[in-house]
C-alpha atoms as a printed R data frame, in Angstrom:
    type eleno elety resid chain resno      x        y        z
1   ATOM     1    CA   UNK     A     1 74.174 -109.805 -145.066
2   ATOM     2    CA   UNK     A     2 71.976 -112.670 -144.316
3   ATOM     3    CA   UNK     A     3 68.693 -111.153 -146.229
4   ATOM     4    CA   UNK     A     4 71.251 -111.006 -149.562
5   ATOM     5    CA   UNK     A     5 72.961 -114.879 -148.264
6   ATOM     6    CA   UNK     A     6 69.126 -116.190 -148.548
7   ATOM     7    CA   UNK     A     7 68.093 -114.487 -151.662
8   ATOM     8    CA   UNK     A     8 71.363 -116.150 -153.482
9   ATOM     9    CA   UNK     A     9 70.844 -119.493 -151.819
10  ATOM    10    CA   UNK     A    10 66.880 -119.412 -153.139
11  ATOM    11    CA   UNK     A    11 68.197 -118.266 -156.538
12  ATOM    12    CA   UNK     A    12 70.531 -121.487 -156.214
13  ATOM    13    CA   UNK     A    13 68.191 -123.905 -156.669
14  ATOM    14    CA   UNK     A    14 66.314 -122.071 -159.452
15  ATOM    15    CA   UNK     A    15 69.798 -121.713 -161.850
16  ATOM    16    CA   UNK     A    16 72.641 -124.047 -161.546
17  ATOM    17    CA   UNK     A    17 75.768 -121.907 -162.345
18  ATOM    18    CA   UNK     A    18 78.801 -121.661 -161.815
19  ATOM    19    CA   UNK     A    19 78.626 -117.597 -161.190
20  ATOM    20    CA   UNK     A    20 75.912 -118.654 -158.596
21  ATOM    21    CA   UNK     A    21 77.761 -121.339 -156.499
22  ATOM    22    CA   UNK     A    22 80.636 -118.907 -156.444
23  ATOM    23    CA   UNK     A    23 78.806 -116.002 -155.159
24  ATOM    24    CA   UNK     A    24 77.279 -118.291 -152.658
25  ATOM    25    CA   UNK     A    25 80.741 -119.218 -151.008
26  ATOM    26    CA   UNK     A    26 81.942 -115.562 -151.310
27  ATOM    27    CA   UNK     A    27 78.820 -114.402 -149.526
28  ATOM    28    CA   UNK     A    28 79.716 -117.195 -147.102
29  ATOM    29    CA   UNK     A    29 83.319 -116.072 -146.814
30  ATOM    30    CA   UNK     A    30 81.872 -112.396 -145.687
31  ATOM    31    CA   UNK     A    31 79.776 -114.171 -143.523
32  ATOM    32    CA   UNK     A    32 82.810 -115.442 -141.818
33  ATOM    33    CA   UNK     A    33 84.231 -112.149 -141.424
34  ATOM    34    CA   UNK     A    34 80.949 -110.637 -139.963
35  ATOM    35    CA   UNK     A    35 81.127 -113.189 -137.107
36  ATOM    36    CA   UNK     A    36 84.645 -112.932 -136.447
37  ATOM    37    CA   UNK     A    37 85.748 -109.746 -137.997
38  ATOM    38    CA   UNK     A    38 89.893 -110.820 -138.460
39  ATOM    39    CA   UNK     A    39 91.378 -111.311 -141.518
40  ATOM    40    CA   UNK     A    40 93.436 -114.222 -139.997
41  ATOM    41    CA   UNK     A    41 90.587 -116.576 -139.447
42  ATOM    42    CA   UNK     A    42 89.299 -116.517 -142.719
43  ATOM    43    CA   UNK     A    43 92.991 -117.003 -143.897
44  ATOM    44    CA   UNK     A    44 92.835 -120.064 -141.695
45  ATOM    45    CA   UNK     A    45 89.413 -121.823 -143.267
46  ATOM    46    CA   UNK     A    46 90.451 -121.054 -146.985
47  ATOM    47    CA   UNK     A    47 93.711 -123.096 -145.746
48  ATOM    48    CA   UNK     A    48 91.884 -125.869 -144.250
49  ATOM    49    CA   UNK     A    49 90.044 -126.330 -147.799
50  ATOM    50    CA   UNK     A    50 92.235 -126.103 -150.099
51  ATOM    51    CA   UNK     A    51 94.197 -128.787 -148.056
52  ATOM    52    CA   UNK     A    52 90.456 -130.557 -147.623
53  ATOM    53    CA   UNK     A    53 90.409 -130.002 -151.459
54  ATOM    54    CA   UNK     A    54 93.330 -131.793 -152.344
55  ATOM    55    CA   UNK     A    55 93.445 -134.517 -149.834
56  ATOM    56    CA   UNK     A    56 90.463 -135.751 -152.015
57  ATOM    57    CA   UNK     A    57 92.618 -137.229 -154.279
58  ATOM    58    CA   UNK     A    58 93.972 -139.808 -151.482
59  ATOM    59    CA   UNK     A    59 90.478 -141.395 -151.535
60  ATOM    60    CA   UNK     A    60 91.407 -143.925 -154.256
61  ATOM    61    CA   UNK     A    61 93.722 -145.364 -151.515
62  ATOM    62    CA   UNK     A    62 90.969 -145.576 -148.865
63  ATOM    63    CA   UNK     A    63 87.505 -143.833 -149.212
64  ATOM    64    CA   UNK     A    64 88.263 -142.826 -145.697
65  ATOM    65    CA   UNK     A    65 91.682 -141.877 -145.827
66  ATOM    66    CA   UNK     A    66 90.842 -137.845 -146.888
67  ATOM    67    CA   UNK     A    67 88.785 -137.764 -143.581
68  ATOM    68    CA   UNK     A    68 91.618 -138.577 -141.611
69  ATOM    69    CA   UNK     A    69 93.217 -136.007 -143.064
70  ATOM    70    CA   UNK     A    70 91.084 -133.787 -142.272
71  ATOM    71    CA   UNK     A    71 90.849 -134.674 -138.453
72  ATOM    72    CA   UNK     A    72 94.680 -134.509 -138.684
73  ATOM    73    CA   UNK     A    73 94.641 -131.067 -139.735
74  ATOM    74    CA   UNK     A    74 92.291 -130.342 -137.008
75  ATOM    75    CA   UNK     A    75 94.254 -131.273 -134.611
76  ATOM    76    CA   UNK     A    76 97.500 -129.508 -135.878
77  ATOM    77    CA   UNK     A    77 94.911 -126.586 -135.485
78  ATOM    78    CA   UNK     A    78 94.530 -127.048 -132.207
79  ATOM    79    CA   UNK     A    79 97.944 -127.733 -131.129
80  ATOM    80    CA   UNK     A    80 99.065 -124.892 -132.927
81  ATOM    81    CA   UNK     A    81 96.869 -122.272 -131.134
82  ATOM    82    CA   UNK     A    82 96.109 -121.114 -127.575
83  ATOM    83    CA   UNK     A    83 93.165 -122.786 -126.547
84  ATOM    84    CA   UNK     A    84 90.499 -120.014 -126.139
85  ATOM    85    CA   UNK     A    85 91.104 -119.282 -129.797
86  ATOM    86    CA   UNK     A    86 91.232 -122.860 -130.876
87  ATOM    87    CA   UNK     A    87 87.853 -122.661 -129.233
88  ATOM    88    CA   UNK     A    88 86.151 -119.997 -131.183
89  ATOM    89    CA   UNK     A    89 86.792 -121.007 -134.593
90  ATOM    90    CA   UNK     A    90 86.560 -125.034 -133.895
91  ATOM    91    CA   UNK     A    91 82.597 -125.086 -134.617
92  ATOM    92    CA   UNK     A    92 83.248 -123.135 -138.432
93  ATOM    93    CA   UNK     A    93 85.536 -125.475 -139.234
94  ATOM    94    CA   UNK     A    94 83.884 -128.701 -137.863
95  ATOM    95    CA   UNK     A    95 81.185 -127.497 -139.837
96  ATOM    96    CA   UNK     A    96 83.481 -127.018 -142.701
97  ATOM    97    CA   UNK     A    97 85.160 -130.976 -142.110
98  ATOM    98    CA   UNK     A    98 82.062 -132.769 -142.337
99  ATOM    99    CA   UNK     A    99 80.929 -130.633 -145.428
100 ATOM   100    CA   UNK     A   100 84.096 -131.737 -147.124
101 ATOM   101    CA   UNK     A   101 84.374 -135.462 -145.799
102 ATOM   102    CA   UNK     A   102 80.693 -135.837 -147.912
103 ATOM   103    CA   UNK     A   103 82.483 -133.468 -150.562
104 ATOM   104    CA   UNK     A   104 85.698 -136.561 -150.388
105 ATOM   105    CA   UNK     A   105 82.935 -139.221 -150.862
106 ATOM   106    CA   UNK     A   106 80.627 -138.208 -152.578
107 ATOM   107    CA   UNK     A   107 82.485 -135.301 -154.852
108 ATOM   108    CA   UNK     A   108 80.456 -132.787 -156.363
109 ATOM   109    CA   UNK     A   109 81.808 -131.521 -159.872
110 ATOM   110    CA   UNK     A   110 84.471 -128.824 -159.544
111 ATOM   111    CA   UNK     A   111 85.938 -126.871 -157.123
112 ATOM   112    CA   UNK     A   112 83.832 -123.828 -157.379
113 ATOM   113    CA   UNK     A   113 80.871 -126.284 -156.425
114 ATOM   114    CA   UNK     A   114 83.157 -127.624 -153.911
115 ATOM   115    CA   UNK     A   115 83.824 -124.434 -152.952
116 ATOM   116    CA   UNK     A   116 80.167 -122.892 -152.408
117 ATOM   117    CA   UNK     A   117 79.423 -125.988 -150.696
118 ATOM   118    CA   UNK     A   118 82.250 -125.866 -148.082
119 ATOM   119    CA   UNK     A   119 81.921 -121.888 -147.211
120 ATOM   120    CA   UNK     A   120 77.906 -121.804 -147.679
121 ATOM   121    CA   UNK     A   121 76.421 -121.920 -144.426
122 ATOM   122    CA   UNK     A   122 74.246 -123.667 -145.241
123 ATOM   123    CA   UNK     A   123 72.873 -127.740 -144.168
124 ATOM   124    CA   UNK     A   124 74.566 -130.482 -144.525
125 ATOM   125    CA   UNK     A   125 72.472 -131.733 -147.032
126 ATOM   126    CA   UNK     A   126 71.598 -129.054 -149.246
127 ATOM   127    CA   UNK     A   127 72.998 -130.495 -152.448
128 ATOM   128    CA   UNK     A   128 71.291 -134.003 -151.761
129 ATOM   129    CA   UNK     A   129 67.757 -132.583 -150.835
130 ATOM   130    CA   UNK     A   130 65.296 -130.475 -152.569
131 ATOM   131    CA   UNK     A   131 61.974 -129.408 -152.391
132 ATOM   132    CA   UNK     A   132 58.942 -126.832 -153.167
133 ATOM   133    CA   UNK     A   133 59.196 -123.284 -151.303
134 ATOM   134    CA   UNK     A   134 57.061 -123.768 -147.795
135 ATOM   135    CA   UNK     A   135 56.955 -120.729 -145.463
136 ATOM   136    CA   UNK     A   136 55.387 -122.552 -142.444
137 ATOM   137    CA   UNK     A   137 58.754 -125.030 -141.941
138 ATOM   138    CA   UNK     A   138 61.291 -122.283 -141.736
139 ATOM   139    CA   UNK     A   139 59.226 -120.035 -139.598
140 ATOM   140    CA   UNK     A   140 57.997 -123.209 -137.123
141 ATOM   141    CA   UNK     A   141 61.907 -124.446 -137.081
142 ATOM   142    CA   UNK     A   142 62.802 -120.376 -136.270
143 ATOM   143    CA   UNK     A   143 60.041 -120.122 -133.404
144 ATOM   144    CA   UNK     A   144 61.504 -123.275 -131.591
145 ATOM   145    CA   UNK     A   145 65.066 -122.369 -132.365
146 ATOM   146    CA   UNK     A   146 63.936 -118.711 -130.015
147 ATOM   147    CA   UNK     A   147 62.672 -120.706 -127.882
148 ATOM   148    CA   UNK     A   148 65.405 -122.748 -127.133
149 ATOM   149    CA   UNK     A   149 67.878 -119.718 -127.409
150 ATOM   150    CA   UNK     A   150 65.665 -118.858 -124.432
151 ATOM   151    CA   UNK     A   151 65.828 -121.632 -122.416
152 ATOM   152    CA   UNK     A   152 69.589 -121.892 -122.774
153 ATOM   153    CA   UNK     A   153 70.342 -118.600 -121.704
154 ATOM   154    CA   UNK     A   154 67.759 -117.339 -119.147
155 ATOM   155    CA   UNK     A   155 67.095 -120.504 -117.298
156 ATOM   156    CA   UNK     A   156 70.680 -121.463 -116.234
157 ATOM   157    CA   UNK     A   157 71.123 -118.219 -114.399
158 ATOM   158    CA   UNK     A   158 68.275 -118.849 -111.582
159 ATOM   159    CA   UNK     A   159 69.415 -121.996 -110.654
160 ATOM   160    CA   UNK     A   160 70.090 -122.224 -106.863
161 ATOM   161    CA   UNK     A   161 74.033 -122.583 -105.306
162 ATOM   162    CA   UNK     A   162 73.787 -125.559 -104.265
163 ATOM   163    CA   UNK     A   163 74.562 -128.757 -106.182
164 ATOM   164    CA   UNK     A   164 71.234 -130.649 -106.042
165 ATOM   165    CA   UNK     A   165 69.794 -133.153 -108.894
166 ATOM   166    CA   UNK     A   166 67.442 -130.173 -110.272
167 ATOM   167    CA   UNK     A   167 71.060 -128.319 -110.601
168 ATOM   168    CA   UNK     A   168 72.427 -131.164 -112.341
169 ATOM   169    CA   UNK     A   169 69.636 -131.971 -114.206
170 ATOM   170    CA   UNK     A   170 69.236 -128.235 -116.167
171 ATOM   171    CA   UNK     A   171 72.962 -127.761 -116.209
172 ATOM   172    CA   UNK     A   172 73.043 -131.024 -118.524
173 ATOM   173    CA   UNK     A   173 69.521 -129.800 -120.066
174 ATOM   174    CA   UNK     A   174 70.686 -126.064 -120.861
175 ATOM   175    CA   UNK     A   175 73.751 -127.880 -122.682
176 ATOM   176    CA   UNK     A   176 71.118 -129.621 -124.803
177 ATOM   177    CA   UNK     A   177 68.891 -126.261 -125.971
178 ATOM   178    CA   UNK     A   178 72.026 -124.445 -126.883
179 ATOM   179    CA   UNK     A   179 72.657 -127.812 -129.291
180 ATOM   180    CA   UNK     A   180 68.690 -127.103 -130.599
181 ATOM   181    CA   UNK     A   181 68.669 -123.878 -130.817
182 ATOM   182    CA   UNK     A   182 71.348 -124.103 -133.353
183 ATOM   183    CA   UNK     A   183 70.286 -127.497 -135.280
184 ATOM   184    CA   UNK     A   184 66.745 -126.258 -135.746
185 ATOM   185    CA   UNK     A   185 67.911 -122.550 -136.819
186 ATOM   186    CA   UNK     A   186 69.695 -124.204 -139.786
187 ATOM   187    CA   UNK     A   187 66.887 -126.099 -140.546
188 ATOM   188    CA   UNK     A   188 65.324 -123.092 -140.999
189 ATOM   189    CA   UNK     A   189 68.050 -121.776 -142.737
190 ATOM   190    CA   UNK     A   190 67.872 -124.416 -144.789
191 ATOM   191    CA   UNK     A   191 64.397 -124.405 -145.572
192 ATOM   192    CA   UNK     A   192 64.034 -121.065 -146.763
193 ATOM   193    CA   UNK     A   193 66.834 -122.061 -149.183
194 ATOM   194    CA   UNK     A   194 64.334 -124.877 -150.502
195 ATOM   195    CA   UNK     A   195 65.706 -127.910 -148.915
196 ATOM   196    CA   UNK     A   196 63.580 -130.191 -147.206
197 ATOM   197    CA   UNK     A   197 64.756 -130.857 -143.753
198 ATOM   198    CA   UNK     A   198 65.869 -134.343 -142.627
199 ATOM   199    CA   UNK     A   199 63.150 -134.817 -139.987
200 ATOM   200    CA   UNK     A   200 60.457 -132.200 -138.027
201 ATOM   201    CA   UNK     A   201 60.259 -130.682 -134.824
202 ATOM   202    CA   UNK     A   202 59.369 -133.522 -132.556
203 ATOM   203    CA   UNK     A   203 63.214 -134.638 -132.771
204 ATOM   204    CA   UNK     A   204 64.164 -132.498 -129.720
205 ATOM   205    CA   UNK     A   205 61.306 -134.547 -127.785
206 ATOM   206    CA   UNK     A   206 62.753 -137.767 -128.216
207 ATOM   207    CA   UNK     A   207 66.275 -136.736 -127.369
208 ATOM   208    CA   UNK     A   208 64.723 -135.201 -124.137
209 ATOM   209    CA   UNK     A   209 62.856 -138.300 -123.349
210 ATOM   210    CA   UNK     A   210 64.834 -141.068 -125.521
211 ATOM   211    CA   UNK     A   211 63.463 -144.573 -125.798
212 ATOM   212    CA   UNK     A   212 67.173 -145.626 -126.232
213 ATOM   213    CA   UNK     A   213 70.832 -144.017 -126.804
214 ATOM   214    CA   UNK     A   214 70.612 -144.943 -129.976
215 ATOM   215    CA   UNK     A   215 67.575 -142.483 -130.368
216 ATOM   216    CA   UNK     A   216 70.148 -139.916 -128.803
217 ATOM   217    CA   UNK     A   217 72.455 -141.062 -131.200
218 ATOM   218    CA   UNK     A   218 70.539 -140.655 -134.395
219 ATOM   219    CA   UNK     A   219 68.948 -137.409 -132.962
220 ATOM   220    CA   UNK     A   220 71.615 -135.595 -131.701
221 ATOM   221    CA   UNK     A   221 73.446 -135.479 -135.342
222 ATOM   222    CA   UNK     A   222 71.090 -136.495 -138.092
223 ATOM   223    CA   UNK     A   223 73.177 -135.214 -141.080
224 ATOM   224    CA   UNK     A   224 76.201 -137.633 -139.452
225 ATOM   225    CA   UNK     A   225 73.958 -140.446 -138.781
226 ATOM   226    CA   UNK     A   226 72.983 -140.652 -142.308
227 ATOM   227    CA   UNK     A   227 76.273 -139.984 -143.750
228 ATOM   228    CA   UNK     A   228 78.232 -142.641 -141.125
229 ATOM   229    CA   UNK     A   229 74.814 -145.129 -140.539
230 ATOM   230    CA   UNK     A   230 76.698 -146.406 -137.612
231 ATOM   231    CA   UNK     A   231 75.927 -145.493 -134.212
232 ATOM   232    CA   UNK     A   232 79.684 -145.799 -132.656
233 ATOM   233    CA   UNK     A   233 81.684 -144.482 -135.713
234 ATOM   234    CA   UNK     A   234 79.001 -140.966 -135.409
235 ATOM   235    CA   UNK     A   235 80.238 -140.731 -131.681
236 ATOM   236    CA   UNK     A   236 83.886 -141.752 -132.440
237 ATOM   237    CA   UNK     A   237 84.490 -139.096 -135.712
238 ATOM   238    CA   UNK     A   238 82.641 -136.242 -133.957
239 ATOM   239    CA   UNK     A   239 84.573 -136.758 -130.726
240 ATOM   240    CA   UNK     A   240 88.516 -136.841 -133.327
241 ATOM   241    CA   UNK     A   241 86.380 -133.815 -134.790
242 ATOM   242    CA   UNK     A   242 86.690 -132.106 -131.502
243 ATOM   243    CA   UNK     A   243 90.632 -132.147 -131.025
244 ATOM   244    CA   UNK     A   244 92.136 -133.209 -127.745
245 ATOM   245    CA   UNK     A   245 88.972 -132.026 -125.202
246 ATOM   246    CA   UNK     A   246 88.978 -135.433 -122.817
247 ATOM   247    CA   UNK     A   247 85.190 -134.030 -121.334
248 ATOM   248    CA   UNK     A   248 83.957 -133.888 -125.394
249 ATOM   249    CA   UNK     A   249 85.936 -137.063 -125.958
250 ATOM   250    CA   UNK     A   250 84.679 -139.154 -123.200
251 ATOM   251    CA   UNK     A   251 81.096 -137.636 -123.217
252 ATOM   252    CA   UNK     A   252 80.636 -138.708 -127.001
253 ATOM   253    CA   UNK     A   253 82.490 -142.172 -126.369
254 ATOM   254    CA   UNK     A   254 80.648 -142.648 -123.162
255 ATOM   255    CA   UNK     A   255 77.129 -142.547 -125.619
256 ATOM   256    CA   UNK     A   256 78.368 -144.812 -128.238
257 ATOM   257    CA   UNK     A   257 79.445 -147.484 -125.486
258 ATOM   258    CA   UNK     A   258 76.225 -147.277 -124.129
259 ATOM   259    CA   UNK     A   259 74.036 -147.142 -127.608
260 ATOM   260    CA   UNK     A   260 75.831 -150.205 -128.220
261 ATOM   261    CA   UNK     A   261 75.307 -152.105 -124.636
262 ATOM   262    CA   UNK     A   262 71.704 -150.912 -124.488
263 ATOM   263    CA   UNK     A   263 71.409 -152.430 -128.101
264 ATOM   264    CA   UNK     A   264 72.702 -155.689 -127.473
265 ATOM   265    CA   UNK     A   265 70.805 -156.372 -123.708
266 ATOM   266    CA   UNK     A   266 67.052 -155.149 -124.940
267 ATOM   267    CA   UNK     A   267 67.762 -157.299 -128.051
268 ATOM   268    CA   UNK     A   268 68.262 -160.301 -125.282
269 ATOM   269    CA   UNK     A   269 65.379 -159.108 -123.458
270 ATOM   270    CA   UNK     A   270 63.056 -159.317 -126.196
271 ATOM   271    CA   UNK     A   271 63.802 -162.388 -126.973
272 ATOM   272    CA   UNK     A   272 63.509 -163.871 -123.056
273 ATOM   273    CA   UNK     A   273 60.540 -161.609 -122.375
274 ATOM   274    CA   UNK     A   274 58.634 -162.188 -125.634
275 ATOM   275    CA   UNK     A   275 57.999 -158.624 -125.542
276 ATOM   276    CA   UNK     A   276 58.422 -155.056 -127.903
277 ATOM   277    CA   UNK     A   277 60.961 -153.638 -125.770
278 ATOM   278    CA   UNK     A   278 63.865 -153.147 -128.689
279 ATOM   279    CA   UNK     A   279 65.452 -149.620 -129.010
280 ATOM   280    CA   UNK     A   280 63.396 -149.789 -132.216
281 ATOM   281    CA   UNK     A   281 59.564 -149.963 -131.745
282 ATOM   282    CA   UNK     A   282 58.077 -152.726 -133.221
283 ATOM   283    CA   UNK     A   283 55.865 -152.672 -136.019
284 ATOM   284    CA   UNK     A   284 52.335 -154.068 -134.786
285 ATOM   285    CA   UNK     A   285 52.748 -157.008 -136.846
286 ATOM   286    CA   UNK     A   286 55.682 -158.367 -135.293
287 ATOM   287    CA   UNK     A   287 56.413 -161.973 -133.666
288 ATOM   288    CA   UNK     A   288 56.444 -160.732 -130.066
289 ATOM   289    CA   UNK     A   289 53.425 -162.078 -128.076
290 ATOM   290    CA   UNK     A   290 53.443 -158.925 -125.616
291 ATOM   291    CA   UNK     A   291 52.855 -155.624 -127.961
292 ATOM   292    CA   UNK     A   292 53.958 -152.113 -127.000
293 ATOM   293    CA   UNK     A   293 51.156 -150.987 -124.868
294 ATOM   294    CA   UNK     A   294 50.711 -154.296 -122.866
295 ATOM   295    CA   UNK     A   295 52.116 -153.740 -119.170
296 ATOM   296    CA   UNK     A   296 55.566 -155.435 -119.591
297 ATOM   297    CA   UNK     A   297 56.565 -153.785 -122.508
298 ATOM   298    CA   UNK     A   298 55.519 -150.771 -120.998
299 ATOM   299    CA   UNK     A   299 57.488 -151.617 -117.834
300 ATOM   300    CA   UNK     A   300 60.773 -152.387 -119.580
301 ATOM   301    CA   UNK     A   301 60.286 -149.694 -122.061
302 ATOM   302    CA   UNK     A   302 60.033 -147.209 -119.114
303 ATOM   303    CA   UNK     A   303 62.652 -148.586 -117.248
304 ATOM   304    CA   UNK     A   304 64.902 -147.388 -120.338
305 ATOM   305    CA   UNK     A   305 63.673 -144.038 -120.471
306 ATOM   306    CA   UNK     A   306 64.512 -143.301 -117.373
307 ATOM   307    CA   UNK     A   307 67.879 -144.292 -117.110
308 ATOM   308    CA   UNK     A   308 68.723 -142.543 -120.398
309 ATOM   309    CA   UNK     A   309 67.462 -139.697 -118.991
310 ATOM   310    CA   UNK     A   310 69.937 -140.165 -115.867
311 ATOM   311    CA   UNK     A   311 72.731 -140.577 -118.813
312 ATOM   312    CA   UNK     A   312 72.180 -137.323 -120.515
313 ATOM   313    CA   UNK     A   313 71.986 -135.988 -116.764
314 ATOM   314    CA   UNK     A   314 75.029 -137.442 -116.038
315 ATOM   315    CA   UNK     A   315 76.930 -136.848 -119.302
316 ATOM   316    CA   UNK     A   316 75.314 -133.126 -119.749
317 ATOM   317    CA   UNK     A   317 76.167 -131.899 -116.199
318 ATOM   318    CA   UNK     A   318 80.446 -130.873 -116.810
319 ATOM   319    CA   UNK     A   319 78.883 -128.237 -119.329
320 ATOM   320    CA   UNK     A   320 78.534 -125.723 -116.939
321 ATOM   321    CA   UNK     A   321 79.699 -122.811 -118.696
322 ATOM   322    CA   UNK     A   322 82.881 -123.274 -115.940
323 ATOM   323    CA   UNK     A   323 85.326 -123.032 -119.052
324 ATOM   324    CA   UNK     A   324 83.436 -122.332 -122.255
325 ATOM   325    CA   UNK     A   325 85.854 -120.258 -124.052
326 ATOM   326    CA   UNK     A   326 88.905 -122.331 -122.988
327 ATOM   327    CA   UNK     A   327 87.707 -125.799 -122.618
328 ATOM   328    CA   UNK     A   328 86.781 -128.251 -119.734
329 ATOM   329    CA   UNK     A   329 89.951 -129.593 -118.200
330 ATOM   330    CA   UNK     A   330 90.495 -133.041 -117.510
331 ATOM   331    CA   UNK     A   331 89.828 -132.789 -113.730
332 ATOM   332    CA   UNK     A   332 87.120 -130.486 -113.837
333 ATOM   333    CA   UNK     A   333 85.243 -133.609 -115.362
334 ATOM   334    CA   UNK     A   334 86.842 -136.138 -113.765
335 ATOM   335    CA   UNK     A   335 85.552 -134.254 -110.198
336 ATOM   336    CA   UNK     A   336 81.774 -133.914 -111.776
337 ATOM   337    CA   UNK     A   337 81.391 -137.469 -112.772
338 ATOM   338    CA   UNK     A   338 83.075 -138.298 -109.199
339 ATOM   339    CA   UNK     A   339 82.387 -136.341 -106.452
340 ATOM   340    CA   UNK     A   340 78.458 -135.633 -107.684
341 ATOM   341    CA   UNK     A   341 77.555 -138.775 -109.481
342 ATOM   342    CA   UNK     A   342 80.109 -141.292 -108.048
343 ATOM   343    CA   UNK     A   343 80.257 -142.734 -111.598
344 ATOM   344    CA   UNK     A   344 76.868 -143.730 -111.285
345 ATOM   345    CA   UNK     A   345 76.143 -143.820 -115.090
346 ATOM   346    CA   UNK     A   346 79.072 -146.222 -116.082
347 ATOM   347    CA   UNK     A   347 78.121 -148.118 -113.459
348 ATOM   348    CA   UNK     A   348 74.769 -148.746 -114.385
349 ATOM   349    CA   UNK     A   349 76.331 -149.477 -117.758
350 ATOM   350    CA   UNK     A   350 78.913 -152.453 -116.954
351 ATOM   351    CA   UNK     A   351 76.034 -153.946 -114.881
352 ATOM   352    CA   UNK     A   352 73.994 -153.900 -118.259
353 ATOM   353    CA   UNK     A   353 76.400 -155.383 -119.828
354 ATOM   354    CA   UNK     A   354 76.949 -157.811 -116.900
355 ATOM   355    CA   UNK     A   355 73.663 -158.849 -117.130
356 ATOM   356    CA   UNK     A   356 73.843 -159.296 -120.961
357 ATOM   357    CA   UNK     A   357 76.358 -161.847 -120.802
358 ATOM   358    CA   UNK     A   358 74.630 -163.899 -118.199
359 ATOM   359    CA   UNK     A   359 71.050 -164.023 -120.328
């Protein structure tokens, strides 16, 4: 199934027909049903785009109105079946939601080309980026993707009992891989199909070690980033993406509140300090008088990393495969962020933000 998926994909690029784009969302279709092998699910995506589909023509109202739509549909979804269900089939049609909110911006001619391009699993991008055949990406994005398929699954498992900040720490870490291993299989998915991918394989490295959230931000969802530019509104339409989960909802939130504080207070610190410590690096021509590599940038720089790494810590440690298939409840998360952190993280964020008013 997949070797006959990538040949029609490669053959996409090379002929632009209609007969193509619809073989490409039929093959996409029986992908569906390989994965989940009931008739019932698929039933349940072709509903969600033909109702995507035709909610595009609301977008003359508001250009943001069909998304809404489609988040409300979502959530009817969810409400309408048992949650370990809900649960299986929520990532194909997230997938599916974003596809079709850049379909209900940007539209694409057609619904067969809508079509492909909703049940194609395929990138985000793939109708926007192009470029010459490489073997070396999609076989240097597949040898990361194993490897952090490997660190997802077999690390978690020798953890010691006891709740300890290396516990915490590869709990919120394993959460992360899982999130790689599947962003950097599609790039290679992608790449074989001839699109370029939107950025290499250093991306993991500065989510692990982020100079700021808003590096987290941009990272952790590139196609959204691009499509939304705004760090907040990423965090706030993947979290409505998600359905009623409070730990998805308040993990998500939690970032874009503190992508926005941590904006605002190293902005104010560059300016007192005179010193390249914005959640941007400077270019080496700017007006700062202290560079990048001169001690107090380096100080306040580091200061950052660290406690953004004590975020994703904090904010990565309810995923502990406690309630995968069902969902995190509301006090399972409440009783992580309290009872092992003491709400340590927001802490450290309203006394950011404390100290941004007073500057």
């Amino acid at each position: 199934m997949s070797f006959f998926y990538l040949i029609i994909c490669f053959i996409a690029f090379k002929l632009n027909s209609i007969f193509v784009h619809l073989a490409s969302g039929v093959l996409g279709i029986c992908a569906l049903h390989w994965i989940f092998a009931k008739d019932h699910i698929i039933n349940i995506h072709l509903l969600f785009f033909v109702i995507s589909y035709q909610a595009t023509n609301f977008r003359e109202y508001h250009k943001l109105l069909p998304l809404a739509i489609n988040i409300f549909v979502m959530v009817m979804f969810q409400l309408s079946f048992d949650a370990q269900f809900y649960t299986t089939i929520r990532g194909s049609l997230m997938i599916m939601a974003m596809k079709m909110s850049t379909f209900q911006i940007t539209p694409l001619d057609g619904i067969v080309n809508a079509f492909s391009y909703a049940f194609s699993p395929d990138h985000i991008d793939t109708y926007k980026r192009k470029s010459n055949y490489d073997v070396l990406t999609p076989i240097s994005f597949c040898t990361t993707s194993l490897v952090y398929l490997v660190m997802s699954s077999c690390v978690y498992p020798f953890l010691s009992a006891s709740y300890n900040v290396e516990y915490a720490y590869v709990t919120a870490q394993t959460f992360r891989f899982s999130h790689y291993f599947v962003n950097d299989l599609s790039f290679a998915l992608a790449s074989i199909a001839g699109v370029k991918p939107l950025t290499g394989n250093s991306w993991t490295l500065k989510t692990e070690f982020p100079r700021s959230m808003k590096d987290v931000s941009y990272y952790w969802n590139i196609g959204m980033s691009h499509f939304f530019k705004s760090t907040i509104a990423v965090f706030t339409i993947s979290s409505a993406l998600h359905g009623f989960n409070f730990q998805l909802t308040a993990v998500l939130l939690s970032m874009g509140v503190y992508a926005m504080v941590e904006i605002k207070l190293r902005k104010k610190l560059a300016s007192k300090f005179d010193c390249c410590c914005l959640c941007k690096r400077c270019n080496t021509d700017c007006k700062h008088t202290y560079k990048t590599y001169q001690v107090r940038s380096l100080v306040l720089n580091s200061m950052f990393v660290c406690l953004n790494m004590y975020h994703l810590m904090y904010l990565g440690a309810p995923f502990d495969n406690s309630a995968a298939d069902t969902g995190y409840s509301f006090t399972h998360t409440l009783h992580i962020f309290g009872s092992k952190f003491k709400f340590g993280s927001p802490i450290i964020v309203a006394i950011q933000y404390f100290i941004t008013l007073l500057i």
